[in-house]
XYZ file of C-alpha atoms in Angstrom:
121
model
C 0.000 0.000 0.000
C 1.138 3.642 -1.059
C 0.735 6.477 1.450
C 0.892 10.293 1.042
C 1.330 12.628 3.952
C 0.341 15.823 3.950
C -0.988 18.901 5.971
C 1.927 19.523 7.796
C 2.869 23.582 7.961
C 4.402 26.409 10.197
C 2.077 27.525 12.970
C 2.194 29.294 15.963
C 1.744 27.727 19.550
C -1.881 26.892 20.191
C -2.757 26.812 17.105
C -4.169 23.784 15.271
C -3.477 21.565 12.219
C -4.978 18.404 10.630
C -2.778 15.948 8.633
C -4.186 13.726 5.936
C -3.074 10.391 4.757
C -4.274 8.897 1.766
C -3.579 5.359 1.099
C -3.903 3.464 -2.324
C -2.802 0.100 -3.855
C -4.593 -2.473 -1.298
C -7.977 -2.343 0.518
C -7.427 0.541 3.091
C -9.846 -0.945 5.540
C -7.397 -4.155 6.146
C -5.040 -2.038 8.119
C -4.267 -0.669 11.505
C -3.218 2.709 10.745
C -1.083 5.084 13.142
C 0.270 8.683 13.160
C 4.598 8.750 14.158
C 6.713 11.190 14.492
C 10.426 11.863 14.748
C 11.822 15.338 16.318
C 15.048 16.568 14.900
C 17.901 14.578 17.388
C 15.257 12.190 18.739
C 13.917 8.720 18.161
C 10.188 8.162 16.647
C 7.736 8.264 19.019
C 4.004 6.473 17.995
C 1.524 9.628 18.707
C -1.382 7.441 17.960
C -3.063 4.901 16.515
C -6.962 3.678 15.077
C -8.410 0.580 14.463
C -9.752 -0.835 11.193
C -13.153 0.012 12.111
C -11.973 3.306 13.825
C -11.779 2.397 17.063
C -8.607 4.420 18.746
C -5.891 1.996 19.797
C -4.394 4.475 22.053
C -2.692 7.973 22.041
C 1.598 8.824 23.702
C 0.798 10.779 26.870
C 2.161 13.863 25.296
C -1.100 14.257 22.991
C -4.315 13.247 25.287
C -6.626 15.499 24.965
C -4.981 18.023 22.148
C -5.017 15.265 19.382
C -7.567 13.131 17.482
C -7.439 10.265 14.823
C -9.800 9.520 13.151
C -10.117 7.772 9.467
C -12.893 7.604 6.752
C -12.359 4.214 4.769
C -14.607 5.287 2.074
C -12.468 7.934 1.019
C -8.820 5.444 2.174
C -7.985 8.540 4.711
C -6.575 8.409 7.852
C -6.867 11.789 10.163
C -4.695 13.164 12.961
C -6.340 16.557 14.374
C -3.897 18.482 16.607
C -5.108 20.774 18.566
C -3.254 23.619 21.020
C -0.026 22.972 19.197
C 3.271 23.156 21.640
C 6.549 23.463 20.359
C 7.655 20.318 21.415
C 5.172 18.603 18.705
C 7.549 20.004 16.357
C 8.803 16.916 13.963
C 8.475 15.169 11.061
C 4.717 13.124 11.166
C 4.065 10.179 9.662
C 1.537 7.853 8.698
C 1.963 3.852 8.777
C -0.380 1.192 7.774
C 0.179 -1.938 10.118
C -1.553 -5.335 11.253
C -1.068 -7.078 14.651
C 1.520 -9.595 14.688
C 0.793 -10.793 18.633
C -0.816 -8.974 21.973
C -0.989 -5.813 22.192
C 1.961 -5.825 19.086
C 1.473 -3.745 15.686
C 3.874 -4.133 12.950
C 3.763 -1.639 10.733
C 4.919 -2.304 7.153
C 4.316 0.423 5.150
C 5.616 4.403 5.324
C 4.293 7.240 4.256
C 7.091 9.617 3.402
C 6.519 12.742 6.031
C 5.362 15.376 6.713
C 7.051 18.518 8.666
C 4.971 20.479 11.344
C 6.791 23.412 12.935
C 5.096 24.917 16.041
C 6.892 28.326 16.692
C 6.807 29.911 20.440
């Protein structure tokens, strides 16, 4: 499956943003899908992550309450509003399609390629 980022942008703090991910080349619905991103100097970090039927799988700590997946299968889109922006969520986001390969255990086998959000102070 092919997947294209995009939405990313330079805002200010406590603003907001939504980032779209379209998939295409296998059935959309057959997939976990999850929002990552990777800060400049820092490891990836898994912001969040939905279920085929849309269920959320969870959300990192960092984003309760300010962030929101969401996906619309008709359309093979996969959501991440971000609300009251901080400058720590400035990174790199990106979108992965995955399936679970034991408990609680998501492998995720396919990238999108990025997209940069820039929260300014």
């Amino acid at each position: 499956v092919q997947l294209q980022a995009s939405g990313g942008g330079l805002v200010q703090a406590g603003d907001s943003l939504r980032l779209s991910c379209v998939a295409s080349g296998r059935t959309f619905s057959d997939y976990i899908m999850g929002w990552f991103r990777q800060a400049p100097g820092k490891e990836r970090e898994s912001v969040a992550a939905v279920t085929w039927g849309g269920g959320v799988i969870h959300y990192a700590d960092s984003v309760k309450g300010r962030f929101t997946i969401s996906r619309d299968n008709a359309k093979n889109t996969v959501y991440l509003n971000m609300n009251s922006l901080k400058p720590e969520d400035t990174a790199v986001y990106y979108c992965a399609a995955g399936s679970p390969v034991a408990t609680k255990k998501i492998e995720y086998n396919y990238w999108g390629q990025g997209t940069q959000v820039t929260v300014s102070s």
